[in-house]
Amino acid sequence: MNNLILLIGNDINNISSGQSWKDLLQDIITFCHTGDCVELDDKKPFPLLYEEIFLTAIKREKLRERELKAFIAIKAAEIKANGIHAAIRALKPAHILTTNYEFTLEGRTPYENTSLINEKFYSIFRRYTMDDIHYWHIHGDCLNPMSINLGFEHYGGQLQLMRNYVVSGTFYSSKEVPKESLLRRIHAKQVYYHSWIDFFFTHDIHIFGLSLDFVETDLWWLLTYRARQKFHHKNVPVHNTLYYYIPEELVPGSKFKLDLLAANDVQVISLPGKDKLAYYTSIIQRIGKRKSS
């Protein structure tokens, strides 16, 4: 059985020609007519910058967030696929988790949502299945613009539901959603992998193309809670390994983050990364060899 699981971020899209993340930010500011008072600054965490743009816009234009997110969904959907996306699919992983909103990893827009429930806003169960690969869009997707996770408030709501799912149990009206917490279900050996969160406690995950900036509060909480469960609480066994890939040229300047990843039981793997295409090709080849061994 193929149990290969990947968590992939936006950097693989940077191989493709087209719009950069900074270009998208500028387009959002232009769309909201806030260019005269909202300044792009690397010191501003993006979820709070998004709130600044949106709140400034609604004070002036009475802009609806649905309109803004629909605009962002259109822009994200314009991202073009490249050879790395196809090479990832060729690995035939069982599951691909991604923070990306568009469907370049799938290779085409999915026609069927295979989630346990149809989420409109948050993304605990958001899944599409194509060619025997399950794709989990953990920060929302372009087909559902209001699910796109950008602002501080959205991150907070996502984290609240994640913690309920793992620690205290869920309160969804659907009878299909298990009410017991993930921890209780792991203890009872009743994990059915309805959510992407399940894999963080049960399966090896290879993480690449993801900067894991500290604004990703939902993922950092999950890493921290998993590590606490393994080394401190010890309510359930945690035997899986998380692998984080980083270009070796970025290692010296990323020591602060890599130290935190190590403390959270994440194994860091650095590879030559000056050539982005060669870097991701080497990651895929390395994972492919591990899979076949």
mmCIF file with all atom_site columns, N, CA, C and O in Angstrom, residues 250-260:
data_model
loop_
_atom_site.group_PDB
_atom_site.id
_atom_site.type_symbol
_atom_site.label_atom_id
_atom_site.label_alt_id
_atom_site.label_comp_id
_atom_site.label_asym_id
_atom_site.label_entity_id
_atom_site.label_seq_id
_atom_site.pdbx_PDB_ins_code
_atom_site.Cartn_x
_atom_site.Cartn_y
_atom_site.Cartn_z
_atom_site.occupancy
_atom_site.B_iso_or_equiv
_atom_site.pdbx_formal_charge
_atom_site.auth_seq_id
_atom_site.auth_comp_id
_atom_site.auth_asym_id
_atom_site.auth_atom_id
_atom_site.pdbx_PDB_model_num
ATOM 1  N N  . LEU A 1 250 ? 19.939 28.696 2.323  1.00 0.00 ? 250 LEU A N  1
ATOM 2  C CA . LEU A 1 250 ? 19.105 29.444 3.262  1.00 0.00 ? 250 LEU A CA 1
ATOM 3  C C  . LEU A 1 250 ? 19.306 29.021 4.709  1.00 0.00 ? 250 LEU A C  1
ATOM 4  O O  . LEU A 1 250 ? 18.773 29.653 5.623  1.00 0.00 ? 250 LEU A O  1
ATOM 5  N N  . VAL A 1 251 ? 20.062 27.961 4.929  1.00 0.00 ? 251 VAL A N  1
ATOM 6  C CA . VAL A 1 251 ? 20.218 27.418 6.274  1.00 0.00 ? 251 VAL A CA 1
ATOM 7  C C  . VAL A 1 251 ? 20.823 28.419 7.252  1.00 0.00 ? 251 VAL A C  1
ATOM 8  O O  . VAL A 1 251 ? 20.287 28.619 8.356  1.00 0.00 ? 251 VAL A O  1
ATOM 9  N N  . PRO A 1 252 ? 21.942 29.094 6.934  1.00 0.00 ? 252 PRO A N  1
ATOM 10 C CA . PRO A 1 252 ? 22.524 30.031 7.910  1.00 0.00 ? 252 PRO A CA 1
ATOM 11 C C  . PRO A 1 252 ? 21.554 31.120 8.349  1.00 0.00 ? 252 PRO A C  1
ATOM 12 O O  . PRO A 1 252 ? 21.456 31.425 9.549  1.00 0.00 ? 252 PRO A O  1
ATOM 13 N N  . GLY A 1 253 ? 20.818 31.687 7.412  1.00 0.00 ? 253 GLY A N  1
ATOM 14 C CA . GLY A 1 253 ? 19.880 32.747 7.755  1.00 0.00 ? 253 GLY A CA 1
ATOM 15 C C  . GLY A 1 253 ? 18.587 32.264 8.366  1.00 0.00 ? 253 GLY A C  1
ATOM 16 O O  . GLY A 1 253 ? 17.761 33.072 8.813  1.00 0.00 ? 253 GLY A O  1
ATOM 17 N N  . SER A 1 254 ? 18.376 30.944 8.383  1.00 0.00 ? 254 SER A N  1
ATOM 18 C CA . SER A 1 254 ? 17.134 30.373 8.916  1.00 0.00 ? 254 SER A CA 1
ATOM 19 C C  . SER A 1 254 ? 17.365 29.595 10.205 1.00 0.00 ? 254 SER A C  1
ATOM 20 O O  . SER A 1 254 ? 16.495 28.830 10.633 1.00 0.00 ? 254 SER A O  1
ATOM 21 N N  . LYS A 1 255 ? 18.511 29.793 10.827 1.00 0.00 ? 255 LYS A N  1
ATOM 22 C CA . LYS A 1 255 ? 18.855 29.001 12.008 1.00 0.00 ? 255 LYS A CA 1
ATOM 23 C C  . LYS A 1 255 ? 17.784 29.102 13.095 1.00 0.00 ? 255 LYS A C  1
ATOM 24 O O  . LYS A 1 255 ? 17.439 28.108 13.730 1.00 0.00 ? 255 LYS A O  1
ATOM 25 N N  . PHE A 1 256 ? 17.235 30.307 13.300 1.00 0.00 ? 256 PHE A N  1
ATOM 26 C CA . PHE A 1 256 ? 16.224 30.494 14.334 1.00 0.00 ? 256 PHE A CA 1
ATOM 27 C C  . PHE A 1 256 ? 15.017 29.597 14.094 1.00 0.00 ? 256 PHE A C  1
ATOM 28 O O  . PHE A 1 256 ? 14.486 28.984 15.031 1.00 0.00 ? 256 PHE A O  1
ATOM 29 N N  . LYS A 1 257 ? 14.591 29.481 12.835 1.00 0.00 ? 257 LYS A N  1
ATOM 30 C CA . LYS A 1 257 ? 13.436 28.648 12.511 1.00 0.00 ? 257 LYS A CA 1
ATOM 31 C C  . LYS A 1 257 ? 13.794 27.168 12.564 1.00 0.00 ? 257 LYS A C  1
ATOM 32 O O  . LYS A 1 257 ? 13.001 26.348 13.056 1.00 0.00 ? 257 LYS A O  1
ATOM 33 N N  . LEU A 1 258 ? 14.968 26.816 12.089 1.00 0.00 ? 258 LEU A N  1
ATOM 34 C CA . LEU A 1 258 ? 15.376 25.410 12.084 1.00 0.00 ? 258 LEU A CA 1
ATOM 35 C C  . LEU A 1 258 ? 15.567 24.893 13.502 1.00 0.00 ? 258 LEU A C  1
ATOM 36 O O  . LEU A 1 258 ? 15.283 23.726 13.789 1.00 0.00 ? 258 LEU A O  1
ATOM 37 N N  . ASP A 1 259 ? 16.036 25.755 14.407 1.00 0.00 ? 259 ASP A N  1
ATOM 38 C CA . ASP A 1 259 ? 16.144 25.358 15.818 1.00 0.00 ? 259 ASP A CA 1
ATOM 39 C C  . ASP A 1 259 ? 14.764 25.038 16.390 1.00 0.00 ? 259 ASP A C  1
ATOM 40 O O  . ASP A 1 259 ? 14.595 24.070 17.137 1.00 0.00 ? 259 ASP A O  1
ATOM 41 N N  . LEU A 1 260 ? 13.784 25.843 16.027 1.00 0.00 ? 260 LEU A N  1
ATOM 42 C CA . LEU A 1 260 ? 12.422 25.619 16.506 1.00 0.00 ? 260 LEU A CA 1
ATOM 43 C C  . LEU A 1 260 ? 11.825 24.346 15.906 1.00 0.00 ? 260 LEU A C  1
ATOM 44 O O  . LEU A 1 260 ? 11.118 23.601 16.584 1.00 0.00 ? 260 LEU A O  1
#
